[in-house]
Amino acid sequence: MSAEMHEFRDGAALTEGLADRVSTALADGIAARGGATIAVSGGSTPKAFFRALADRDIDWSKVTVTLVDERFVPADNPRSNHLLVSENLLQGKAKAAGFLPLYRDAGSAEEAARIVSADAASLGHPFDVVVLGMGTDGHTASFFPGGSNLAEAISSKTPRGVITMEAQGAGETRLTFTFTSLQDARLLVLHIEGQGKKDVLAAATGDGPETDMPIRAVLRRAATPVDIYWAP
């Protein structure tokens, strides 16, 4: 595992530190390549980070935001990650950013995955920034233990793109970028908060199958070092 732990006294300090680090990475991407891309996770943990990042003074018109994963629900659904990002990140200065949604009004989640995979290819690779979260079961993105397409999702042989995932307890069918789409981001961050998540992370660094705790795939096989941002 190649990872660096960044520990903060509380969530507020983590939020500011992570927003500074990510905004710098995006600005570097803009300076080097004329544009930058960032893929972010949903859930309640990143809300404060999204708001802090949105206030950073970079050329947001040259940034494209997308999601690591999404539920197969319309953008106005309260459980949509699209809605979460729209209300918390794509505001203020960051309202000028482009956005690539994962949900599409298609006949099936599989068809939506095919459409968005084609669209995502235009972003180029690798992503400048990927910010992952982690569940108490060791899932990340929508790589769930017992997930219907988990082996494919975390395989190093699966092409870049978006696939579907179904798992007990996950609710709606998910759309998720594959491991190969995320693992070589120029800045790859794992954002976790609370002692419970730190304990899960400690368990994930031990021996055991990646399918039992899919975050292990990222920690063990990411092509770039993982920056772990944690606060109690």
Short mmCIF file of N, CA, C and O in Angstrom, two decimals, residues 20-154:
data_model
loop_
_atom_site.label_atom_id
_atom_site.label_comp_id
_atom_site.label_asym_id
_atom_site.label_seq_id
_atom_site.Cartn_x
_atom_site.Cartn_y
_atom_site.Cartn_z
N ASP A 20 -8.09 23.28 0.21
CA ASP A 20 -6.86 23.91 -0.27
C ASP A 20 -6.09 22.97 -1.19
O ASP A 20 -5.62 23.36 -2.26
N ARG A 21 -5.97 21.71 -0.76
CA ARG A 21 -5.18 20.74 -1.55
C ARG A 21 -5.84 20.47 -2.90
O ARG A 21 -5.16 20.42 -3.94
N VAL A 22 -7.15 20.29 -2.92
CA VAL A 22 -7.85 19.99 -4.17
C VAL A 22 -7.85 21.19 -5.10
O VAL A 22 -7.63 21.05 -6.32
N SER A 23 -8.08 22.38 -4.57
CA SER A 23 -8.09 23.56 -5.44
C SER A 23 -6.71 23.79 -6.06
O SER A 23 -6.62 24.19 -7.24
N THR A 24 -5.66 23.52 -5.31
CA THR A 24 -4.31 23.64 -5.87
C THR A 24 -4.10 22.64 -7.01
O THR A 24 -3.54 22.97 -8.06
N ALA A 25 -4.56 21.40 -6.81
CA ALA A 25 -4.42 20.39 -7.86
C ALA A 25 -5.20 20.77 -9.11
O ALA A 25 -4.73 20.56 -10.24
N LEU A 26 -6.40 21.33 -8.94
CA LEU A 26 -7.18 21.77 -10.09
C LEU A 26 -6.51 22.94 -10.80
O LEU A 26 -6.45 22.97 -12.04
N ALA A 27 -5.99 23.89 -10.04
CA ALA A 27 -5.29 25.03 -10.64
C ALA A 27 -4.05 24.55 -11.40
O ALA A 27 -3.74 25.07 -12.48
N ASP A 28 -3.35 23.57 -10.84
CA ASP A 28 -2.18 23.03 -11.54
C ASP A 28 -2.59 22.37 -12.85
O ASP A 28 -1.89 22.49 -13.87
N GLY A 29 -3.71 21.66 -12.84
CA GLY A 29 -4.19 21.04 -14.06
C GLY A 29 -4.55 22.06 -15.13
O GLY A 29 -4.25 21.88 -16.31
N ILE A 30 -5.19 23.14 -14.70
CA ILE A 30 -5.54 24.21 -15.63
C ILE A 30 -4.29 24.83 -16.24
O ILE A 30 -4.20 25.06 -17.46
N ALA A 31 -3.29 25.08 -15.39
CA ALA A 31 -2.05 25.70 -15.86
C ALA A 31 -1.29 24.78 -16.82
O ALA A 31 -0.72 25.24 -17.82
N ALA A 32 -1.31 23.48 -16.54
CA ALA A 32 -0.52 22.54 -17.34
C ALA A 32 -1.22 22.10 -18.62
O ALA A 32 -0.57 21.90 -19.65
N ARG A 33 -2.55 21.97 -18.55
CA ARG A 33 -3.27 21.35 -19.67
C ARG A 33 -4.45 22.17 -20.17
O ARG A 33 -5.16 21.75 -21.07
N GLY A 34 -4.68 23.33 -19.60
CA GLY A 34 -5.76 24.19 -20.05
C GLY A 34 -7.11 23.85 -19.48
O GLY A 34 -8.11 24.49 -19.81
N GLY A 35 -7.18 22.84 -18.64
CA GLY A 35 -8.44 22.42 -18.02
C GLY A 35 -8.17 21.34 -17.00
O GLY A 35 -7.09 20.75 -16.98
N ALA A 36 -9.15 21.09 -16.13
CA ALA A 36 -8.97 20.10 -15.08
C ALA A 36 -10.28 19.36 -14.85
O ALA A 36 -11.37 19.89 -15.10
N THR A 37 -10.16 18.14 -14.34
CA THR A 37 -11.32 17.31 -14.06
C THR A 37 -11.27 16.80 -12.63
O THR A 37 -10.21 16.50 -12.09
N ILE A 38 -12.45 16.68 -12.02
CA ILE A 38 -12.56 16.16 -10.67
C ILE A 38 -13.79 15.27 -10.57
O ILE A 38 -14.86 15.63 -11.07
N ALA A 39 -13.62 14.11 -9.96
CA ALA A 39 -14.73 13.18 -9.70
C ALA A 39 -14.90 13.10 -8.19
O ALA A 39 -13.93 12.85 -7.46
N VAL A 40 -16.13 13.30 -7.72
CA VAL A 40 -16.39 13.34 -6.28
C VAL A 40 -17.44 12.32 -5.89
O VAL A 40 -18.22 11.85 -6.70
N SER A 41 -17.44 11.98 -4.59
CA SER A 41 -18.38 11.02 -4.04
C SER A 41 -19.57 11.72 -3.44
O SER A 41 -19.53 12.92 -3.14
N GLY A 42 -20.64 10.94 -3.20
CA GLY A 42 -21.82 11.46 -2.55
C GLY A 42 -21.79 11.19 -1.06
O GLY A 42 -20.73 11.02 -0.45
N GLY A 43 -22.97 11.17 -0.45
CA GLY A 43 -23.07 10.97 0.98
C GLY A 43 -23.05 12.28 1.74
O GLY A 43 -22.88 13.36 1.16
N SER A 44 -23.20 12.19 3.05
CA SER A 44 -23.27 13.40 3.87
C SER A 44 -21.89 13.94 4.23
O SER A 44 -21.73 15.14 4.47
N THR A 45 -20.87 13.09 4.25
CA THR A 45 -19.53 13.52 4.70
C THR A 45 -18.97 14.69 3.90
O THR A 45 -18.40 15.61 4.48
N PRO A 46 -19.08 14.72 2.56
CA PRO A 46 -18.38 15.76 1.81
C PRO A 46 -19.11 17.10 1.69
O PRO A 46 -18.59 18.02 1.05
N LYS A 47 -20.27 17.27 2.29
CA LYS A 47 -21.02 18.52 2.09
C LYS A 47 -20.20 19.75 2.45
O LYS A 47 -20.13 20.72 1.68
N ALA A 48 -19.61 19.77 3.62
CA ALA A 48 -18.84 20.95 4.05
C ALA A 48 -17.63 21.16 3.14
O ALA A 48 -17.29 22.31 2.79
N PHE A 49 -16.99 20.08 2.75
CA PHE A 49 -15.86 20.18 1.82
C PHE A 49 -16.31 20.77 0.49
O PHE A 49 -15.64 21.65 -0.07
N PHE A 50 -17.45 20.34 -0.03
CA PHE A 50 -17.95 20.89 -1.29
C PHE A 50 -18.14 22.40 -1.18
O PHE A 50 -17.76 23.15 -2.09
N ARG A 51 -18.72 22.85 -0.09
CA ARG A 51 -18.99 24.27 0.07
C ARG A 51 -17.70 25.08 0.17
O ARG A 51 -17.59 26.18 -0.37
N ALA A 52 -16.72 24.53 0.87
CA ALA A 52 -15.43 25.22 0.98
C ALA A 52 -14.72 25.26 -0.36
O ALA A 52 -14.15 26.29 -0.74
N LEU A 53 -14.75 24.15 -1.09
CA LEU A 53 -14.09 24.11 -2.39
C LEU A 53 -14.73 25.08 -3.36
O LEU A 53 -14.03 25.74 -4.15
N ALA A 54 -16.05 25.19 -3.32
CA ALA A 54 -16.77 26.09 -4.24
C ALA A 54 -16.35 27.54 -4.08
O ALA A 54 -16.48 28.33 -5.01
N ASP A 55 -15.81 27.88 -2.92
CA ASP A 55 -15.42 29.25 -2.63
C ASP A 55 -13.98 29.55 -3.03
O ASP A 55 -13.53 30.69 -2.94
N ARG A 56 -13.24 28.53 -3.47
CA ARG A 56 -11.84 28.75 -3.82
C ARG A 56 -11.74 29.49 -5.14
O ARG A 56 -12.51 29.28 -6.07
N ASP A 57 -10.73 30.36 -5.21
CA ASP A 57 -10.58 31.28 -6.34
C ASP A 57 -9.72 30.65 -7.43
O ASP A 57 -8.52 30.92 -7.53
N ILE A 58 -10.35 29.79 -8.24
CA ILE A 58 -9.68 29.24 -9.42
C ILE A 58 -10.58 29.50 -10.62
O ILE A 58 -11.72 29.94 -10.48
N ASP A 59 -10.08 29.22 -11.82
CA ASP A 59 -10.87 29.46 -13.03
C ASP A 59 -11.82 28.28 -13.21
O ASP A 59 -11.55 27.33 -13.95
N TRP A 60 -12.96 28.34 -12.55
CA TRP A 60 -13.92 27.24 -12.58
C TRP A 60 -14.47 26.97 -13.97
O TRP A 60 -14.93 25.86 -14.25
N SER A 61 -14.43 27.94 -14.86
CA SER A 61 -14.94 27.72 -16.22
C SER A 61 -14.10 26.69 -16.96
O SER A 61 -14.53 26.17 -18.00
N LYS A 62 -12.92 26.37 -16.43
CA LYS A 62 -12.04 25.39 -17.07
C LYS A 62 -12.00 24.07 -16.29
O LYS A 62 -11.13 23.23 -16.53
N VAL A 63 -12.94 23.90 -15.37
CA VAL A 63 -13.02 22.68 -14.57
C VAL A 63 -14.28 21.90 -14.96
O VAL A 63 -15.35 22.49 -15.14
N THR A 64 -14.14 20.59 -15.09
CA THR A 64 -15.29 19.71 -15.27
C THR A 64 -15.43 18.83 -14.05
O THR A 64 -14.47 18.16 -13.64
N VAL A 65 -16.62 18.83 -13.47
CA VAL A 65 -16.94 18.03 -12.30
C VAL A 65 -17.77 16.83 -12.74
O VAL A 65 -18.66 16.95 -13.57
N THR A 66 -17.46 15.68 -12.20
CA THR A 66 -18.31 14.51 -12.38
C THR A 66 -18.40 13.76 -11.06
O THR A 66 -17.83 14.18 -10.06
N LEU A 67 -19.12 12.67 -11.07
CA LEU A 67 -19.35 11.87 -9.87
C LEU A 67 -18.62 10.54 -9.97
O LEU A 67 -18.55 9.95 -11.04
N VAL A 68 -18.13 10.07 -8.85
CA VAL A 68 -17.54 8.74 -8.79
C VAL A 68 -18.61 7.69 -9.02
O VAL A 68 -18.40 6.69 -9.72
N ASP A 69 -19.79 7.92 -8.43
CA ASP A 69 -20.90 6.97 -8.58
C ASP A 69 -22.22 7.71 -8.39
O ASP A 69 -22.25 8.86 -7.94
N GLU A 70 -23.30 7.03 -8.74
CA GLU A 70 -24.62 7.65 -8.69
C GLU A 70 -25.69 6.57 -8.60
O GLU A 70 -25.51 5.44 -9.07
N ARG A 71 -26.79 6.92 -7.96
CA ARG A 71 -27.96 6.06 -8.00
C ARG A 71 -28.70 6.26 -9.33
O ARG A 71 -28.66 7.37 -9.88
N PHE A 72 -29.34 5.23 -9.80
CA PHE A 72 -30.09 5.37 -11.06
C PHE A 72 -31.45 6.00 -10.74
O PHE A 72 -32.49 5.37 -10.76
N VAL A 73 -31.37 7.29 -10.40
CA VAL A 73 -32.56 8.10 -10.09
C VAL A 73 -32.38 9.46 -10.74
O VAL A 73 -31.26 9.93 -10.93
N PRO A 74 -33.48 10.15 -11.09
CA PRO A 74 -33.37 11.47 -11.71
C PRO A 74 -32.67 12.48 -10.81
O PRO A 74 -32.59 12.31 -9.58
N ALA A 75 -32.20 13.55 -11.41
CA ALA A 75 -31.39 14.54 -10.70
C ALA A 75 -32.15 15.26 -9.59
O ALA A 75 -31.53 15.81 -8.68
N ASP A 76 -33.49 15.27 -9.65
CA ASP A 76 -34.25 15.96 -8.61
C ASP A 76 -34.66 15.03 -7.47
O ASP A 76 -35.35 15.43 -6.54
N ASN A 77 -34.23 13.78 -7.52
CA ASN A 77 -34.52 12.84 -6.45
C ASN A 77 -33.67 13.19 -5.22
O ASN A 77 -32.47 13.43 -5.35
N PRO A 78 -34.26 13.23 -4.02
CA PRO A 78 -33.49 13.59 -2.83
C PRO A 78 -32.28 12.69 -2.58
O PRO A 78 -31.35 13.11 -1.89
N ARG A 79 -32.28 11.47 -3.12
CA ARG A 79 -31.15 10.55 -2.92
C ARG A 79 -30.10 10.66 -4.03
O ARG A 79 -29.12 9.92 -4.02
N SER A 80 -30.30 11.60 -4.94
CA SER A 80 -29.38 11.75 -6.07
C SER A 80 -28.09 12.44 -5.65
O SER A 80 -28.11 13.50 -5.00
N ASN A 81 -26.95 11.88 -6.04
CA ASN A 81 -25.67 12.57 -5.83
C ASN A 81 -25.57 13.82 -6.70
O ASN A 81 -24.90 14.79 -6.34
N HIS A 82 -26.23 13.79 -7.85
CA HIS A 82 -26.30 14.97 -8.72
C HIS A 82 -26.89 16.14 -7.95
O HIS A 82 -26.35 17.26 -7.97
N LEU A 83 -27.98 15.91 -7.25
CA LEU A 83 -28.62 16.97 -6.48
C LEU A 83 -27.70 17.46 -5.37
O LEU A 83 -27.58 18.67 -5.13
N LEU A 84 -27.03 16.54 -4.70
CA LEU A 84 -26.10 16.91 -3.63
C LEU A 84 -25.00 17.84 -4.14
O LEU A 84 -24.69 18.86 -3.53
N VAL A 85 -24.42 17.48 -5.28
CA VAL A 85 -23.34 18.29 -5.85
C VAL A 85 -23.88 19.63 -6.36
O VAL A 85 -23.25 20.68 -6.17
N SER A 86 -25.05 19.62 -6.97
CA SER A 86 -25.64 20.87 -7.48
C SER A 86 -25.89 21.87 -6.36
O SER A 86 -25.66 23.07 -6.51
N GLU A 87 -26.36 21.36 -5.22
CA GLU A 87 -26.72 22.25 -4.11
C GLU A 87 -25.53 22.67 -3.25
O GLU A 87 -25.61 23.69 -2.55
N ASN A 88 -24.44 21.93 -3.30
CA ASN A 88 -23.33 22.21 -2.39
C ASN A 88 -22.01 22.56 -3.06
O ASN A 88 -21.22 23.31 -2.49
N LEU A 89 -21.74 22.03 -4.25
CA LEU A 89 -20.48 22.33 -4.93
C LEU A 89 -20.65 23.28 -6.10
O LEU A 89 -19.88 24.24 -6.24
N LEU A 90 -21.64 23.06 -6.93
CA LEU A 90 -21.81 23.89 -8.13
C LEU A 90 -22.58 25.15 -7.79
O LEU A 90 -23.63 25.47 -8.36
N GLN A 91 -22.01 25.89 -6.85
CA GLN A 91 -22.60 27.14 -6.37
C GLN A 91 -21.51 28.21 -6.32
O GLN A 91 -20.32 27.90 -6.36
N GLY A 92 -21.91 29.47 -6.21
CA GLY A 92 -20.93 30.55 -6.09
C GLY A 92 -19.96 30.56 -7.25
O GLY A 92 -20.34 30.45 -8.41
N LYS A 93 -18.67 30.67 -6.92
CA LYS A 93 -17.65 30.70 -7.96
C LYS A 93 -17.66 29.43 -8.80
O LYS A 93 -17.42 29.46 -10.02
N ALA A 94 -17.94 28.29 -8.17
CA ALA A 94 -17.89 27.00 -8.87
C ALA A 94 -19.09 26.78 -9.78
O ALA A 94 -19.14 25.78 -10.50
N LYS A 95 -20.03 27.69 -9.78
CA LYS A 95 -21.19 27.55 -10.67
C LYS A 95 -20.78 27.61 -12.13
O LYS A 95 -21.50 27.13 -13.02
N ALA A 96 -19.59 28.15 -12.41
CA ALA A 96 -19.09 28.25 -13.78
C ALA A 96 -18.52 26.93 -14.29
O ALA A 96 -18.23 26.80 -15.48
N ALA A 97 -18.36 25.95 -13.41
CA ALA A 97 -17.76 24.67 -13.83
C ALA A 97 -18.72 23.89 -14.71
O ALA A 97 -19.94 24.03 -14.64
N GLY A 98 -18.15 23.04 -15.54
CA GLY A 98 -18.96 22.09 -16.29
C GLY A 98 -19.30 20.90 -15.41
O GLY A 98 -18.62 20.63 -14.41
N PHE A 99 -20.34 20.17 -15.77
CA PHE A 99 -20.75 19.02 -14.98
C PHE A 99 -21.14 17.88 -15.91
O PHE A 99 -21.93 18.05 -16.84
N LEU A 100 -20.57 16.69 -15.65
CA LEU A 100 -20.92 15.49 -16.39
C LEU A 100 -21.70 14.57 -15.45
O LEU A 100 -21.12 13.95 -14.57
N PRO A 101 -23.03 14.49 -15.61
CA PRO A 101 -23.82 13.61 -14.74
C PRO A 101 -23.68 12.15 -15.15
O PRO A 101 -23.38 11.84 -16.30
N LEU A 102 -23.91 11.25 -14.20
CA LEU A 102 -23.90 9.83 -14.51
C LEU A 102 -25.30 9.32 -14.84
O LEU A 102 -25.45 8.42 -15.67
N TYR A 103 -26.31 9.86 -14.19
CA TYR A 103 -27.67 9.44 -14.51
C TYR A 103 -28.05 9.95 -15.89
O TYR A 103 -27.79 11.11 -16.24
N ARG A 104 -28.70 9.11 -16.66
CA ARG A 104 -29.27 9.50 -17.95
C ARG A 104 -30.69 8.94 -18.03
O ARG A 104 -30.97 7.87 -17.49
N ASP A 105 -31.54 9.66 -18.72
CA ASP A 105 -32.93 9.23 -18.88
C ASP A 105 -32.97 8.16 -19.96
O ASP A 105 -33.36 8.41 -21.10
N ALA A 106 -32.54 6.97 -19.58
CA ALA A 106 -32.44 5.85 -20.51
C ALA A 106 -33.40 4.75 -20.07
O ALA A 106 -33.92 4.77 -18.95
N GLY A 107 -33.58 3.77 -20.93
CA GLY A 107 -34.51 2.70 -20.63
C GLY A 107 -34.05 1.78 -19.51
O GLY A 107 -34.87 1.07 -18.91
N SER A 108 -32.75 1.79 -19.23
CA SER A 108 -32.22 0.94 -18.18
C SER A 108 -30.93 1.55 -17.66
O SER A 108 -30.31 2.41 -18.31
N ALA A 109 -30.51 1.08 -16.49
CA ALA A 109 -29.24 1.55 -15.94
C ALA A 109 -28.08 1.13 -16.84
O ALA A 109 -27.11 1.88 -17.01
N GLU A 110 -28.18 -0.05 -17.44
CA GLU A 110 -27.12 -0.52 -18.33
C GLU A 110 -26.97 0.39 -19.54
O GLU A 110 -25.84 0.70 -19.96
N GLU A 111 -28.10 0.84 -20.10
CA GLU A 111 -28.03 1.75 -21.24
C GLU A 111 -27.46 3.10 -20.81
O GLU A 111 -26.65 3.71 -21.53
N ALA A 112 -27.85 3.58 -19.63
CA ALA A 112 -27.29 4.83 -19.11
C ALA A 112 -25.78 4.71 -18.95
O ALA A 112 -25.03 5.64 -19.26
N ALA A 113 -25.31 3.56 -18.46
CA ALA A 113 -23.87 3.35 -18.27
C ALA A 113 -23.13 3.41 -19.60
O ALA A 113 -22.04 3.98 -19.69
N ARG A 114 -23.72 2.84 -20.65
CA ARG A 114 -23.08 2.88 -21.97
C ARG A 114 -23.00 4.33 -22.49
O ARG A 114 -21.97 4.74 -23.05
N ILE A 115 -24.06 5.08 -22.29
CA ILE A 115 -24.08 6.46 -22.78
C ILE A 115 -23.05 7.30 -22.06
O ILE A 115 -22.26 8.03 -22.68
N VAL A 116 -23.03 7.22 -20.74
CA VAL A 116 -22.13 8.07 -19.98
C VAL A 116 -20.67 7.64 -20.15
O VAL A 116 -19.76 8.47 -20.12
N SER A 117 -20.43 6.35 -20.37
CA SER A 117 -19.06 5.89 -20.64
C SER A 117 -18.52 6.55 -21.90
O SER A 117 -17.36 6.98 -21.95
N ALA A 118 -19.36 6.63 -22.93
CA ALA A 118 -18.93 7.29 -24.17
C ALA A 118 -18.68 8.77 -23.95
O ALA A 118 -17.70 9.34 -24.44
N ASP A 119 -19.57 9.42 -23.19
CA ASP A 119 -19.40 10.84 -22.91
C ASP A 119 -18.16 11.11 -22.07
O ASP A 119 -17.45 12.10 -22.26
N ALA A 120 -17.89 10.22 -21.10
CA ALA A 120 -16.76 10.43 -20.20
C ALA A 120 -15.43 10.30 -20.92
O ALA A 120 -14.42 10.88 -20.48
N ALA A 121 -15.41 9.57 -22.02
CA ALA A 121 -14.15 9.42 -22.76
C ALA A 121 -13.63 10.76 -23.25
O ALA A 121 -12.41 10.94 -23.40
N SER A 122 -14.54 11.71 -23.45
CA SER A 122 -14.12 13.03 -23.94
C SER A 122 -13.39 13.85 -22.87
O SER A 122 -12.74 14.85 -23.19
N LEU A 123 -13.48 13.42 -21.62
CA LEU A 123 -12.80 14.15 -20.54
C LEU A 123 -11.29 13.94 -20.58
O LEU A 123 -10.53 14.74 -20.05
N GLY A 124 -10.86 12.86 -21.21
CA GLY A 124 -9.45 12.50 -21.16
C GLY A 124 -9.13 11.84 -19.83
O GLY A 124 -9.90 11.90 -18.88
N HIS A 125 -7.97 11.22 -19.76
CA HIS A 125 -7.56 10.54 -18.53
C HIS A 125 -6.07 10.73 -18.33
O HIS A 125 -5.33 10.93 -19.28
N PRO A 126 -5.61 10.69 -17.12
CA PRO A 126 -6.38 10.43 -15.90
C PRO A 126 -7.12 11.66 -15.41
O PRO A 126 -6.87 12.78 -15.87
N PHE A 127 -8.04 11.46 -14.44
CA PHE A 127 -8.65 12.59 -13.76
C PHE A 127 -7.56 13.36 -13.02
O PHE A 127 -6.59 12.78 -12.52
N ASP A 128 -7.74 14.66 -12.91
CA ASP A 128 -6.82 15.44 -12.08
C ASP A 128 -7.03 15.11 -10.60
O ASP A 128 -6.05 14.96 -9.86
N VAL A 129 -8.28 15.01 -10.20
CA VAL A 129 -8.60 14.74 -8.79
C VAL A 129 -9.73 13.73 -8.71
O VAL A 129 -10.72 13.84 -9.44
N VAL A 130 -9.59 12.75 -7.83
CA VAL A 130 -10.68 11.86 -7.45
C VAL A 130 -10.77 11.88 -5.93
O VAL A 130 -9.75 11.67 -5.24
N VAL A 131 -11.95 12.17 -5.42
CA VAL A 131 -12.16 12.17 -3.97
C VAL A 131 -13.15 11.05 -3.64
O VAL A 131 -14.33 11.12 -4.01
N LEU A 132 -12.66 10.03 -2.97
CA LEU A 132 -13.46 8.88 -2.59
C LEU A 132 -13.92 8.97 -1.14
O LEU A 132 -13.25 9.59 -0.31
N GLY A 133 -15.03 8.33 -0.84
CA GLY A 133 -15.45 8.10 0.53
C GLY A 133 -15.33 6.62 0.84
O GLY A 133 -14.86 5.83 0.01
N MET A 134 -15.78 6.24 2.01
CA MET A 134 -15.74 4.83 2.39
C MET A 134 -16.87 4.54 3.37
O MET A 134 -17.10 5.30 4.31
N GLY A 135 -17.58 3.43 3.15
CA GLY A 135 -18.64 3.01 4.06
C GLY A 135 -18.11 2.14 5.18
O GLY A 135 -16.97 1.65 5.15
N THR A 136 -18.93 1.92 6.17
CA THR A 136 -18.52 1.11 7.31
C THR A 136 -18.35 -0.37 6.94
O THR A 136 -17.77 -1.14 7.71
N ASP A 137 -18.81 -0.76 5.75
CA ASP A 137 -18.60 -2.12 5.27
C ASP A 137 -17.38 -2.23 4.37
O ASP A 137 -17.10 -3.28 3.80
N GLY A 138 -16.63 -1.13 4.26
CA GLY A 138 -15.43 -1.13 3.42
C GLY A 138 -15.70 -0.89 1.95
O GLY A 138 -14.82 -1.08 1.12
N HIS A 139 -16.91 -0.44 1.60
CA HIS A 139 -17.15 -0.12 0.19
C HIS A 139 -16.64 1.28 -0.13
O HIS A 139 -16.53 2.14 0.77
N THR A 140 -16.34 1.50 -1.37
CA THR A 140 -15.98 2.82 -1.87
C THR A 140 -16.54 2.94 -3.27
O THR A 140 -16.75 1.93 -3.95
N ALA A 141 -16.80 4.19 -3.73
CA ALA A 141 -17.59 4.36 -4.95
C ALA A 141 -18.84 3.51 -4.75
O ALA A 141 -19.43 3.53 -3.68
N SER A 142 -19.25 2.73 -5.74
CA SER A 142 -20.32 1.75 -5.52
C SER A 142 -19.76 0.34 -5.65
O SER A 142 -20.40 -0.56 -6.17
N PHE A 143 -18.55 0.16 -5.15
CA PHE A 143 -17.93 -1.16 -5.08
C PHE A 143 -18.37 -1.79 -3.76
O PHE A 143 -17.71 -1.65 -2.73
N PHE A 144 -19.51 -2.45 -3.77
CA PHE A 144 -20.08 -3.02 -2.55
C PHE A 144 -19.68 -4.49 -2.38
O PHE A 144 -19.69 -5.25 -3.35
N PRO A 145 -19.36 -4.90 -1.14
CA PRO A 145 -19.19 -6.34 -0.91
C PRO A 145 -20.45 -7.09 -1.35
O PRO A 145 -21.57 -6.68 -1.03
N GLY A 146 -20.27 -8.14 -2.13
CA GLY A 146 -21.42 -8.88 -2.63
C GLY A 146 -22.11 -8.24 -3.81
O GLY A 146 -23.15 -8.73 -4.25
N GLY A 147 -21.57 -7.15 -4.34
CA GLY A 147 -22.19 -6.46 -5.47
C GLY A 147 -22.24 -7.32 -6.72
O GLY A 147 -21.36 -8.16 -6.96
N SER A 148 -23.26 -7.08 -7.53
CA SER A 148 -23.51 -7.92 -8.70
C SER A 148 -22.37 -7.91 -9.70
O SER A 148 -22.10 -8.92 -10.35
N ASN A 149 -21.69 -6.79 -9.86
CA ASN A 149 -20.60 -6.67 -10.83
C ASN A 149 -19.28 -6.31 -10.15
O ASN A 149 -18.41 -5.68 -10.76
N LEU A 150 -19.13 -6.70 -8.88
CA LEU A 150 -17.97 -6.25 -8.12
C LEU A 150 -16.65 -6.70 -8.73
O LEU A 150 -15.72 -5.90 -8.87
N ALA A 151 -16.56 -7.97 -9.10
CA ALA A 151 -15.30 -8.47 -9.66
C ALA A 151 -14.90 -7.69 -10.90
O ALA A 151 -13.73 -7.34 -11.10
N GLU A 152 -15.89 -7.38 -11.74
CA GLU A 152 -15.62 -6.59 -12.94
C GLU A 152 -15.23 -5.16 -12.58
O GLU A 152 -14.31 -4.59 -13.16
N ALA A 153 -15.93 -4.60 -11.62
CA ALA A 153 -15.70 -3.19 -11.26
C ALA A 153 -14.29 -2.95 -10.75
O ALA A 153 -13.70 -1.90 -11.03
N ILE A 154 -13.73 -3.90 -9.98
CA ILE A 154 -12.42 -3.67 -9.38
C ILE A 154 -11.28 -4.37 -10.12
O ILE A 154 -10.12 -4.26 -9.71
#
